[in-house]
Coordinates of C-alpha atoms and ligand atoms in Angstrom, one line a residue:
M99 CA -19.2 -2.2 -21.0
T100 CA -17.6 -5.8 -21.7
E101 CA -19.2 -7.5 -25.4
Q102 CA -21.9 -10.1 -24.9
P103 CA -20.3 -13.2 -24.3
A104 CA -21.6 -15.6 -27.0
I105 CA -23.0 -18.5 -24.7
A106 CA -26.4 -19.1 -23.3
P107 CA -27.4 -17.5 -19.4
V108 CA -26.5 -19.8 -16.2
D109 CA -28.3 -19.9 -13.2
F110 CA -24.7 -20.3 -11.2
V111 CA -21.7 -18.2 -11.7
V112 CA -18.7 -18.0 -10.3
V113 CA -17.0 -14.9 -10.7
A114 CA -13.2 -14.8 -9.5
N115 CA -9.7 -12.8 -10.1
R116 CA -8.7 -16.1 -11.6
L117 CA -10.0 -18.5 -13.4
P118 CA -9.7 -22.2 -12.1
V119 CA -7.6 -22.7 -15.2
D120 CA -3.7 -22.1 -16.2
R121 CA -2.5 -22.3 -19.7
S122 CA 0.8 -24.8 -20.8
T123 CA 2.4 -24.9 -23.9
D124 CA 4.2 -27.5 -25.6
E125 CA 7.8 -27.5 -27.2
D126 CA 5.9 -26.8 -30.8
G127 CA 4.3 -24.2 -29.4
N128 CA 0.5 -25.8 -28.5
S129 CA -1.7 -24.5 -25.5
A130 CA -4.1 -25.8 -23.6
W131 CA -5.8 -25.4 -20.1
R132 CA -5.6 -27.5 -17.3
T133 CA -7.4 -26.9 -13.8
S134 CA -5.4 -25.2 -11.2
P135 CA -4.6 -26.9 -8.8
G136 CA -7.1 -25.8 -5.5
G137 CA -9.2 -26.6 -3.5
L138 CA -12.0 -23.7 -4.1
V139 CA -11.9 -25.4 -7.8
T140 CA -12.1 -29.1 -6.3
A141 CA -15.4 -27.7 -4.6
L142 CA -17.2 -26.0 -7.1
E143 CA -16.3 -27.8 -10.3
P144 CA -19.0 -30.3 -9.0
V145 CA -21.5 -27.6 -8.3
M146 CA -20.7 -25.8 -12.0
Q147 CA -21.1 -29.3 -13.7
A148 CA -24.1 -29.9 -12.1
Q149 CA -25.7 -26.7 -13.0
H150 CA -24.3 -26.0 -16.3
G151 CA -22.5 -23.1 -14.5
A152 CA -20.0 -20.3 -16.1
W153 CA -17.1 -18.8 -14.2
V154 CA -15.8 -15.6 -14.6
G155 CA -11.9 -15.1 -14.4
W156 CA -8.4 -13.1 -15.9
H157 CA -6.8 -15.7 -17.5
G158 CA -3.6 -14.3 -16.1
A159 CA -1.9 -13.0 -19.4
A160 CA -2.2 -8.9 -20.0
D161 CA -3.2 -7.5 -23.1
E162 CA -4.7 -10.6 -24.4
V163 CA -8.5 -11.5 -25.3
V164 CA -9.5 -14.9 -25.1
E165 CA -13.1 -15.9 -26.2
P166 CA -14.9 -17.6 -23.6
F167 CA -15.2 -21.6 -24.0
E168 CA -16.9 -24.6 -22.5
Y169 CA -14.2 -26.5 -20.1
S170 CA -15.0 -29.5 -18.1
G171 CA -18.4 -29.1 -18.3
Y172 CA -19.2 -25.3 -17.6
Q173 CA -18.1 -21.8 -19.0
L174 CA -15.2 -20.5 -18.8
L175 CA -15.5 -16.0 -19.5
P176 CA -11.9 -14.5 -19.4
V177 CA -11.7 -11.1 -18.7
P178 CA -9.3 -8.9 -20.2
L179 CA -6.3 -6.8 -18.8
S180 CA -4.3 -4.5 -20.1
T181 CA -0.3 -4.0 -18.8
Q182 CA -1.6 -1.2 -16.9
E183 CA -4.3 -2.5 -15.0
V184 CA -2.6 -5.6 -14.3
E185 CA 0.3 -3.0 -12.7
E186 CA -2.6 -0.5 -11.0
Y187 CA -5.7 -3.1 -10.2
Y188 CA -4.3 -6.0 -9.8
E189 CA -0.3 -5.2 -8.5
G190 CA -1.6 -2.0 -7.0
L191 CA -4.5 -1.9 -5.5
S192 CA -5.5 -5.9 -4.6
N193 CA -1.8 -6.5 -4.1
G194 CA -0.1 -3.4 -2.9
T195 CA -2.8 -1.4 -0.7
L196 CA -5.3 -3.7 0.0
W197 CA -3.8 -7.0 1.0
P198 CA -1.2 -5.3 3.8
L199 CA -3.6 -3.0 5.1
Y200 CA -6.2 -6.6 5.7
H201 CA -3.2 -8.4 6.7
D202 CA -3.0 -6.0 10.1
V203 CA 0.1 -3.5 8.1
V204 CA 2.6 -5.9 8.2
A205 CA 4.0 -4.3 5.1
K206 CA 2.9 -0.7 4.5
P207 CA -0.5 -0.3 2.4
E208 CA 0.2 2.4 -0.3
Y209 CA -2.4 4.5 -1.5
H210 CA -2.5 6.0 -4.7
R211 CA -5.6 7.3 -7.0
E212 CA -4.7 5.8 -10.0
W213 CA -4.5 2.4 -8.7
W214 CA -7.8 3.0 -7.1
D215 CA -9.4 4.1 -10.5
A216 CA -8.4 1.1 -11.9
Y217 CA -9.6 -1.1 -9.2
V218 CA -13.5 0.4 -10.0
T219 CA -13.0 -0.3 -14.0
V220 CA -11.9 -3.5 -13.7
N221 CA -14.0 -4.2 -11.5
Q222 CA -17.1 -2.7 -13.6
R223 CA -15.9 -5.2 -16.1
F224 CA -16.2 -8.3 -13.8
A225 CA -19.5 -7.1 -13.2
D226 CA -20.2 -6.5 -16.4
A227 CA -19.6 -10.1 -17.8
A228 CA -21.2 -11.9 -15.2
A229 CA -24.4 -9.5 -15.2
A230 CA -24.1 -10.6 -19.0
V231 CA -24.1 -14.3 -18.3
A232 CA -26.3 -15.2 -15.3
G233 CA -30.2 -16.4 -15.8
H234 CA -33.0 -14.7 -14.3
G235 CA -32.7 -15.4 -10.9
A236 CA -29.4 -17.0 -10.8
T237 CA -27.3 -17.0 -8.1
V238 CA -23.8 -15.5 -8.3
W239 CA -21.1 -15.9 -6.1
V240 CA -17.8 -13.4 -6.0
Q241 CA -14.6 -14.0 -4.6
D242 CA -12.0 -12.1 -2.1
Y243 CA -10.6 -8.5 -2.4
Q244 CA -10.1 -8.3 -6.0
L245 CA -13.1 -7.9 -6.5
Q246 CA -15.3 -6.0 -3.5
L247 CA -17.0 -3.9 -5.6
V248 CA -18.6 -6.3 -7.7
P249 CA -21.5 -7.1 -5.5
Q250 CA -23.1 -3.4 -5.2
M251 CA -22.5 -3.3 -9.0
L252 CA -24.1 -6.6 -9.8
R253 CA -27.3 -5.2 -8.0
A254 CA -27.4 -2.1 -9.7
Q255 CA -27.9 -3.8 -12.7
R256 CA -29.4 -7.0 -11.6
E257 CA -32.4 -7.0 -8.8
D258 CA -33.3 -10.3 -9.4
L259 CA -29.8 -11.8 -8.9
R260 CA -28.9 -13.7 -5.5
I261 CA -25.4 -12.4 -4.7
G262 CA -23.0 -14.1 -2.4
F263 CA -19.3 -12.6 -1.7
F264 CA -16.7 -14.6 0.1
L265 CA -12.9 -13.1 1.3
H266 CA -10.6 -15.6 1.4
I267 CA -8.1 -12.9 3.4
P268 CA -8.9 -11.5 6.6
F269 CA -11.2 -8.1 7.2
P270 CA -9.5 -5.8 9.5
P271 CA -10.9 -4.0 12.7
L272 CA -12.3 -0.4 12.2
E273 CA -8.9 1.1 13.5
L274 CA -7.1 -0.3 10.7
F275 CA -9.9 -0.2 7.9
A276 CA -10.6 3.5 8.6
Q277 CA -6.9 4.6 7.0
L278 CA -8.1 3.5 3.1
P279 CA -9.1 6.3 1.7
W280 CA -12.0 4.2 -0.6
R281 CA -13.4 2.5 3.0
R282 CA -17.2 3.9 2.2
Q283 CA -17.3 2.6 -1.5
I284 CA -15.7 -1.0 -0.4
I285 CA -18.3 -1.5 2.3
E286 CA -21.3 -0.4 -0.2
G287 CA -19.7 -2.5 -2.5
L288 CA -19.7 -5.7 -0.1
L289 CA -23.2 -4.7 0.8
G290 CA -24.9 -5.1 -2.7
A291 CA -24.1 -8.9 -1.9
D292 CA -27.0 -10.6 0.1
L293 CA -24.7 -12.7 2.2
I294 CA -20.8 -12.0 2.9
G295 CA -18.8 -15.2 3.6
F296 CA -15.8 -14.2 5.8
Q297 CA -13.0 -16.6 7.6
T298 CA -13.7 -15.7 11.0
P299 CA -16.3 -14.7 13.2
G300 CA -14.0 -11.8 14.3
G301 CA -14.1 -10.8 10.6
A302 CA -17.8 -10.8 10.2
Q303 CA -17.8 -8.4 13.6
N304 CA -15.0 -6.4 12.2
F305 CA -17.3 -5.7 9.3
T306 CA -20.8 -5.6 11.0
R307 CA -19.3 -3.0 12.7
I308 CA -18.2 -0.6 10.3
A309 CA -21.1 -0.8 8.6
R310 CA -22.8 0.2 11.8
Q311 CA -20.9 3.2 13.0
R312 CA -19.5 4.4 9.6
L313 CA -22.5 3.6 7.3
R314 CA -25.2 4.3 10.7
L315 CA -26.9 1.0 9.4
E316 CA -28.9 -0.8 11.7
T317 CA -27.5 -4.1 12.9
H318 CA -28.4 -7.1 14.6
R319 CA -26.2 -10.1 15.2
E320 CA -25.2 -10.8 11.5
S321 CA -27.9 -9.1 9.8
I322 CA -27.3 -5.4 8.5
T323 CA -30.4 -3.4 7.3
L324 CA -29.4 -1.3 4.1
P325 CA -32.0 1.6 3.6
S326 CA -33.9 0.1 0.9
G327 CA -35.1 -2.3 3.5
R328 CA -32.9 -5.1 2.2
V329 CA -31.0 -6.9 4.7
A330 CA -27.6 -8.5 4.1
R331 CA -26.2 -11.2 6.4
A332 CA -22.4 -11.3 7.1
S333 CA -21.3 -14.7 8.4
A334 CA -18.4 -17.2 9.0
Y335 CA -17.6 -19.7 6.8
P336 CA -13.8 -20.8 8.1
I337 CA -12.2 -22.4 3.9
S338 CA -10.8 -26.0 4.1
I339 CA -9.5 -28.4 1.9
D340 CA -10.3 -31.5 -0.1
A341 CA -9.0 -34.0 3.0
R342 CA -9.9 -36.8 1.3
G343 CA -8.3 -36.1 -1.7
F344 CA -5.1 -35.4 -0.3
E345 CA -5.2 -38.4 1.9
S346 CA -5.8 -40.9 -0.8
L347 CA -2.6 -38.9 -2.7
A348 CA -0.6 -39.3 0.1
L349 CA -1.1 -43.0 0.5
S350 CA -0.4 -44.2 -2.9
G351 CA 2.3 -46.2 -3.9
P352 CA 4.0 -43.5 -6.0
V353 CA 3.8 -40.7 -3.4
Q354 CA 4.9 -43.1 -0.5
Q355 CA 7.8 -44.2 -2.0
R356 CA 9.1 -40.3 -2.8
S357 CA 8.3 -39.4 0.3
R358 CA 11.5 -41.9 1.0
E359 CA 13.1 -41.3 -1.3
L360 CA 12.8 -37.5 -0.1
R361 CA 14.1 -38.0 3.4
H362 CA 16.8 -40.1 1.7
E363 CA 17.8 -37.0 -0.4
L364 CA 17.4 -34.7 2.1
G365 CA 20.4 -37.2 4.6
D366 CA 18.3 -39.5 6.2
P367 CA 17.4 -37.1 9.0
E368 CA 16.0 -38.5 12.6
V369 CA 13.8 -34.8 12.4
L370 CA 12.5 -33.2 9.3
F371 CA 11.3 -30.1 10.1
L372 CA 8.9 -28.4 7.0
G373 CA 7.4 -25.2 5.3
V374 CA 5.8 -24.7 2.9
D375 CA 4.4 -21.1 2.0
R376 CA 3.8 -18.7 -1.0
L377 CA 6.8 -16.2 -0.4
D378 CA 5.2 -13.6 0.7
Y379 CA 5.8 -11.4 4.0
T380 CA 2.4 -12.4 5.6
K381 CA 3.6 -15.8 6.2
G382 CA 6.4 -15.5 9.0
I383 CA 9.2 -17.2 7.0
Y384 CA 11.8 -15.5 7.9
H385 CA 10.8 -15.1 12.1
R386 CA 10.7 -19.2 11.4
L387 CA 13.8 -19.5 9.8
R388 CA 15.4 -17.0 12.4
A389 CA 14.1 -19.2 15.3
Y390 CA 15.1 -22.0 13.9
G391 CA 19.1 -20.9 13.0
E392 CA 19.0 -19.5 16.7
L393 CA 18.5 -23.5 18.0
V394 CA 21.1 -24.6 15.5
A395 CA 23.8 -21.7 16.4
E396 CA 22.7 -23.0 20.1
G397 CA 23.6 -26.8 19.6
L398 CA 19.9 -27.3 20.7
V399 CA 19.4 -28.8 17.0
D400 CA 21.9 -30.6 15.6
P401 CA 22.4 -30.2 11.7
A402 CA 24.0 -34.1 11.5
R403 CA 20.4 -35.1 12.7
V404 CA 17.9 -32.6 12.3
T405 CA 16.8 -30.7 8.8
F406 CA 14.6 -27.9 7.8
L407 CA 13.4 -28.2 4.3
Q408 CA 11.5 -24.5 3.2
I409 CA 9.3 -24.5 0.3
A410 CA 8.5 -20.7 -0.8
T411 CA 6.4 -20.5 -4.2
P412 CA 7.3 -17.5 -6.2
S413 CA 4.8 -14.9 -5.9
R414 CA 3.6 -11.6 -7.1
E415 CA 7.1 -10.9 -8.0
R416 CA 6.4 -7.5 -9.5
V417 CA 5.6 -6.2 -6.4
E418 CA 8.5 -4.1 -4.6
E419 CA 7.7 -6.1 -1.0
Y420 CA 7.7 -9.3 -2.3
K421 CA 11.4 -8.7 -3.8
R422 CA 12.3 -7.2 -0.7
L423 CA 11.5 -10.5 0.9
R424 CA 12.9 -12.8 -1.6
D425 CA 16.2 -10.8 -1.4
E426 CA 15.6 -11.3 2.7
I427 CA 15.2 -14.6 3.0
D428 CA 17.7 -15.5 0.4
M429 CA 20.4 -13.9 2.9
L430 CA 19.3 -15.4 6.2
V431 CA 19.4 -19.3 4.7
G432 CA 22.8 -18.3 3.2
R433 CA 23.9 -17.1 6.4
I434 CA 22.8 -19.7 8.3
N435 CA 24.2 -22.4 6.1
G436 CA 27.2 -20.6 5.6
D437 CA 27.5 -20.2 9.5
L438 CA 26.1 -23.5 11.1
G439 CA 26.5 -26.1 8.4
P440 CA 28.7 -29.0 8.6
I441 CA 29.9 -30.3 4.9
G442 CA 27.2 -32.2 3.1
R443 CA 24.5 -31.2 6.1
P444 CA 23.0 -27.7 5.5
P445 CA 20.2 -26.9 8.3
I446 CA 18.4 -25.5 5.7
T447 CA 17.8 -26.6 2.2
Y448 CA 15.2 -23.6 0.8
M449 CA 13.4 -24.1 -2.4
H450 CA 11.9 -21.2 -4.6
T451 CA 10.1 -23.2 -6.7
S452 CA 6.1 -24.2 -7.2
F453 CA 5.6 -28.3 -7.2
P454 CA 3.2 -30.5 -8.2
R455 CA 0.2 -31.5 -5.6
E456 CA 2.0 -35.3 -5.6
E457 CA 5.4 -33.8 -4.4
M458 CA 3.3 -31.4 -1.8
A459 CA 1.8 -34.6 -0.6
A460 CA 5.1 -36.6 -0.4
M461 CA 6.6 -33.8 1.6
Y462 CA 3.6 -33.7 3.9
A463 CA 4.1 -37.4 4.3
A464 CA 7.7 -37.0 4.7
A465 CA 7.9 -34.7 7.6
D466 CA 8.0 -34.7 11.1
V467 CA 7.2 -31.5 11.9
C468 CA 5.5 -28.9 10.0
V469 CA 6.1 -25.1 10.9
V470 CA 3.1 -22.5 9.8
T471 CA 3.7 -19.3 11.5
P472 CA 1.8 -16.4 9.5
L473 CA 2.0 -12.9 11.0
R474 CA -1.8 -12.9 9.4
D475 CA -3.4 -15.1 7.4
G476 CA -6.7 -15.4 6.3
M477 CA -7.1 -19.1 7.0
N478 CA -4.6 -20.9 5.5
L479 CA -4.7 -24.2 4.3
V480 CA -1.2 -25.5 4.2
C481 CA -1.5 -26.5 7.9
K482 CA -4.8 -28.7 6.9
E483 CA -3.1 -30.0 4.2
Y484 CA -0.2 -31.5 6.2
V485 CA -2.8 -32.5 8.6
A486 CA -4.9 -34.9 5.9
C487 CA -1.6 -36.3 5.0
R488 CA -1.0 -37.8 8.6
S489 CA -3.0 -41.2 8.8
N490 CA -1.1 -42.5 10.7
N491 CA -1.5 -39.8 13.4
D492 CA 1.9 -38.9 13.1
G493 CA 3.7 -35.5 13.4
A494 CA 3.2 -32.2 14.4
L495 CA 1.8 -29.1 13.7
I496 CA 3.3 -26.0 15.0
L497 CA 0.6 -23.2 14.2
S498 CA 0.7 -19.4 14.5
E499 CA -2.0 -17.6 16.6
F500 CA -2.9 -15.1 13.9
A501 CA -3.7 -17.8 11.8
G502 CA -7.4 -18.4 10.8
A503 CA -7.1 -22.0 11.1
A504 CA -6.0 -21.3 14.8
G505 CA -9.5 -20.9 15.8
E506 CA -10.2 -24.9 14.2
L507 CA -6.9 -26.4 14.6
R508 CA -6.9 -25.9 18.5
Q509 CA -4.6 -29.3 19.2
A510 CA -1.4 -27.5 17.6
Y511 CA 1.9 -26.6 18.9
M512 CA 0.2 -23.1 19.3
I513 CA 2.9 -20.1 18.6
N514 CA 3.0 -16.3 18.4
P515 CA 5.1 -15.8 15.6
Y516 CA 6.5 -12.4 17.4
D517 CA 7.8 -14.3 20.2
V518 CA 11.2 -15.7 18.8
N519 CA 12.2 -17.7 22.0
G520 CA 8.4 -18.9 22.1
M521 CA 8.7 -20.3 18.9
K522 CA 11.7 -21.9 20.0
S523 CA 10.4 -23.9 22.8
S524 CA 7.5 -24.8 21.0
M525 CA 10.1 -26.1 17.9
M526 CA 11.8 -28.4 20.3
L527 CA 8.7 -29.8 22.3
A528 CA 7.1 -30.7 18.9
M529 CA 10.4 -32.6 18.3
N530 CA 10.7 -34.1 21.4
D531 CA 7.1 -34.7 22.8
T532 CA 6.3 -38.1 23.5
V533 CA 4.5 -40.1 20.7
Q534 CA 1.1 -40.7 22.8
N535 CA 1.2 -36.8 22.8
K536 CA 1.3 -36.6 19.3
R537 CA -0.9 -39.1 18.7
R538 CA -3.5 -37.5 20.7
R539 CA -2.7 -34.0 19.4
M540 CA -3.4 -35.2 16.0
R541 CA -6.1 -37.4 15.9
A542 CA -8.0 -34.4 17.2
L543 CA -6.6 -32.6 14.6
R544 CA -7.5 -34.6 11.8
R545 CA -11.0 -34.9 12.9
Q546 CA -11.6 -31.0 12.2
V547 CA -10.4 -31.4 9.5
F548 CA -12.0 -34.2 7.9
T549 CA -15.5 -33.3 8.7
H550 CA -15.1 -29.7 8.0
D551 CA -14.0 -30.5 4.6
I552 CA -14.2 -28.1 1.5
D553 CA -17.8 -29.9 0.3
A554 CA -18.8 -28.9 3.8
W555 CA -17.7 -25.1 3.2
A556 CA -19.2 -24.3 -0.3
N557 CA -22.2 -26.4 1.2
S558 CA -22.7 -24.4 3.8
F559 CA -22.2 -21.2 1.8
L560 CA -24.6 -22.1 -1.1
E561 CA -27.5 -23.0 1.5
D562 CA -27.2 -20.2 3.3
L563 CA -27.5 -18.3 0.3
R564 CA -30.4 -20.3 -1.5
A565 CA -32.2 -19.3 1.7
V566 CA -32.0 -15.7 0.4
P567 CA -35.8 -15.0 -0.7
S568 CA -35.8 -14.6 -4.2
N569 CA -36.3 -11.3 -5.7
A570 CA -36.6 -12.8 -9.1
Ligands
ADP122 P1 -2.3 -18.4 0.6 O1 -3.4 -18.7 -0.1 O2 -2.2 -17.1 1.0 O3 -1.3 -19.2 -0.6 P2 -3.0 -21.2 1.8 O4 -1.9 -21.6 3.0 O5 -4.2 -20.8 2.6 O6 -2.1 -19.7 1.5 O7 -3.0 -22.1 0.2 C1 -1.8 -22.0 -0.1 C2 -1.7 -23.2 -1.4 O8 -0.6 -23.2 -2.5 C3 -2.0 -24.7 -0.9 O9 -2.8 -25.6 -1.4 C4 -0.7 -24.9 -0.7 O10 -0.7 -27.0 -1.3 C5 -0.4 -24.4 -2.4 N1 1.2 -24.7 -2.2 C6 1.7 -23.6 -1.5 N2 3.7 -23.8 -1.9 C7 3.2 -24.4 -2.9 C8 4.6 -24.8 -3.4 N3 5.6 -24.6 -3.6 N4 4.2 -25.7 -5.2 C9 2.9 -26.1 -4.9 N5 1.7 -25.4 -4.2 C10 2.3 -25.4 -3.3
F6P123 O1 -5.1 -16.3 -0.5 C1 -5.2 -15.2 -1.4 C2 -5.2 -15.1 -2.3 O2 -4.9 -14.5 -3.4 C3 -6.1 -16.7 -3.3 O3 -7.4 -16.1 -3.7 C4 -5.1 -17.2 -4.6 O4 -4.9 -17.9 -4.8 C5 -3.6 -16.3 -3.7 O5 -3.9 -16.0 -2.9 C6 -2.6 -16.3 -4.6 O6 -2.7 -15.3 -5.5 P1 -2.3 -14.6 -6.6 O7 -3.7 -15.1 -7.4 O8 -2.0 -13.0 -6.5 O9 -1.4 -15.0 -7.8

């Protein structure tokens, strides 16, 4: 059991694999915490501040104990992980087993019993830390696939809590989920929550069906009745972004200026395609660049007039599949640019780097076509960020049917990333479509993103969670 933190009990606790802050160290070795970029933090920070809440999460460094501290009006409770736990719980079970399994097995999941043991140990540590800080009758909101056992572990020690869980990635159908040697434990772990949120109705239905067919529990629509008589609810809450924040950033003078500079640095192309992703095999980066390369090879796209900017944030670099993907993309881009680029006009500019939000907004503002082609994605926020930055209603979004966002952003140019020819046709259409068509689509996309922003998401989940009768 983790040592009790030296802070007073709170009414609202978020439990997530990572804390909402990053540590930076200056030249003199002084380190400081800064808010991590990202919608979840933006949405939850006001709730945390209003309720003087606490956030339980890993601070990102192995073998280091960091004391709880106050940050921006709420408490941060760092959970320590050893080097071996980072390997087995985070890189192993979370990202070598669950991540590929939940994303349609687009890479092969590995099943190792020692990874599972570490997952259980670490989930228990997070649950203990949350139980220690949650006041009587508090609301605890657990986030994502790394912590699926926490709801039940919390409930086992604290019947008085209201417990919510939100899964940021897809929840697979029974036929795939059944591979998991620890499938029963995961379902039971999640059922410790009063409200279990998914990105899409399909994910919620997959979960309810597994509870019914594998655990023989009684279900009715979104409700699942447990042997104790308690009712848990599984429902869809599609996550979103701080749309207004992105829009005003994109409209600011410095970002507009940077956006013009970017186009100039890229050779003032007539058409700029943009891809922005974590370097992850679920994102379909290879598929999209291959399709684009073929358009260039066939002379349908002229690299003297059109260019593709692909940004890939380094991610999970110690996991084998991610190392392989990096090599594959490096090779593909090298081949396309080497074979097809006129001097000074590489068809693809590829950057394996992370950027500040301002630079991201400048890229979104600069791009004529944003290409989002995941093979499977829980939601995908990049496509929503692009839409938020197009205040002139111009630009075109190419979006995979396999992104959770496809359920909402129906006016995008939809593609199947496995269909190379279909993807090529959509790239041509998005590039050459009439201004009126593009505007019509973008207006509809923007209506959706602005009315369903991150605040609406957090409020609707928390309202539903608070509607659960209290056991306190
Ligand atoms: P995932 O959560 O799987 O990474 P999303 O598309 O939902 O995918 O979210 C990605 C987030 O990461 C977005 O908010 C996006 O702005 C940000 N991001 C992606 N690439 C970069 C980058 N190179 N630099 C900074 N932020 C990035
Ligand atoms: O979208 C899933 C997710 O795990 C997010 O929660 C997280 O911000 C992102 O992927 C990056 O993953 P990691 O925390 O493993 O770097």
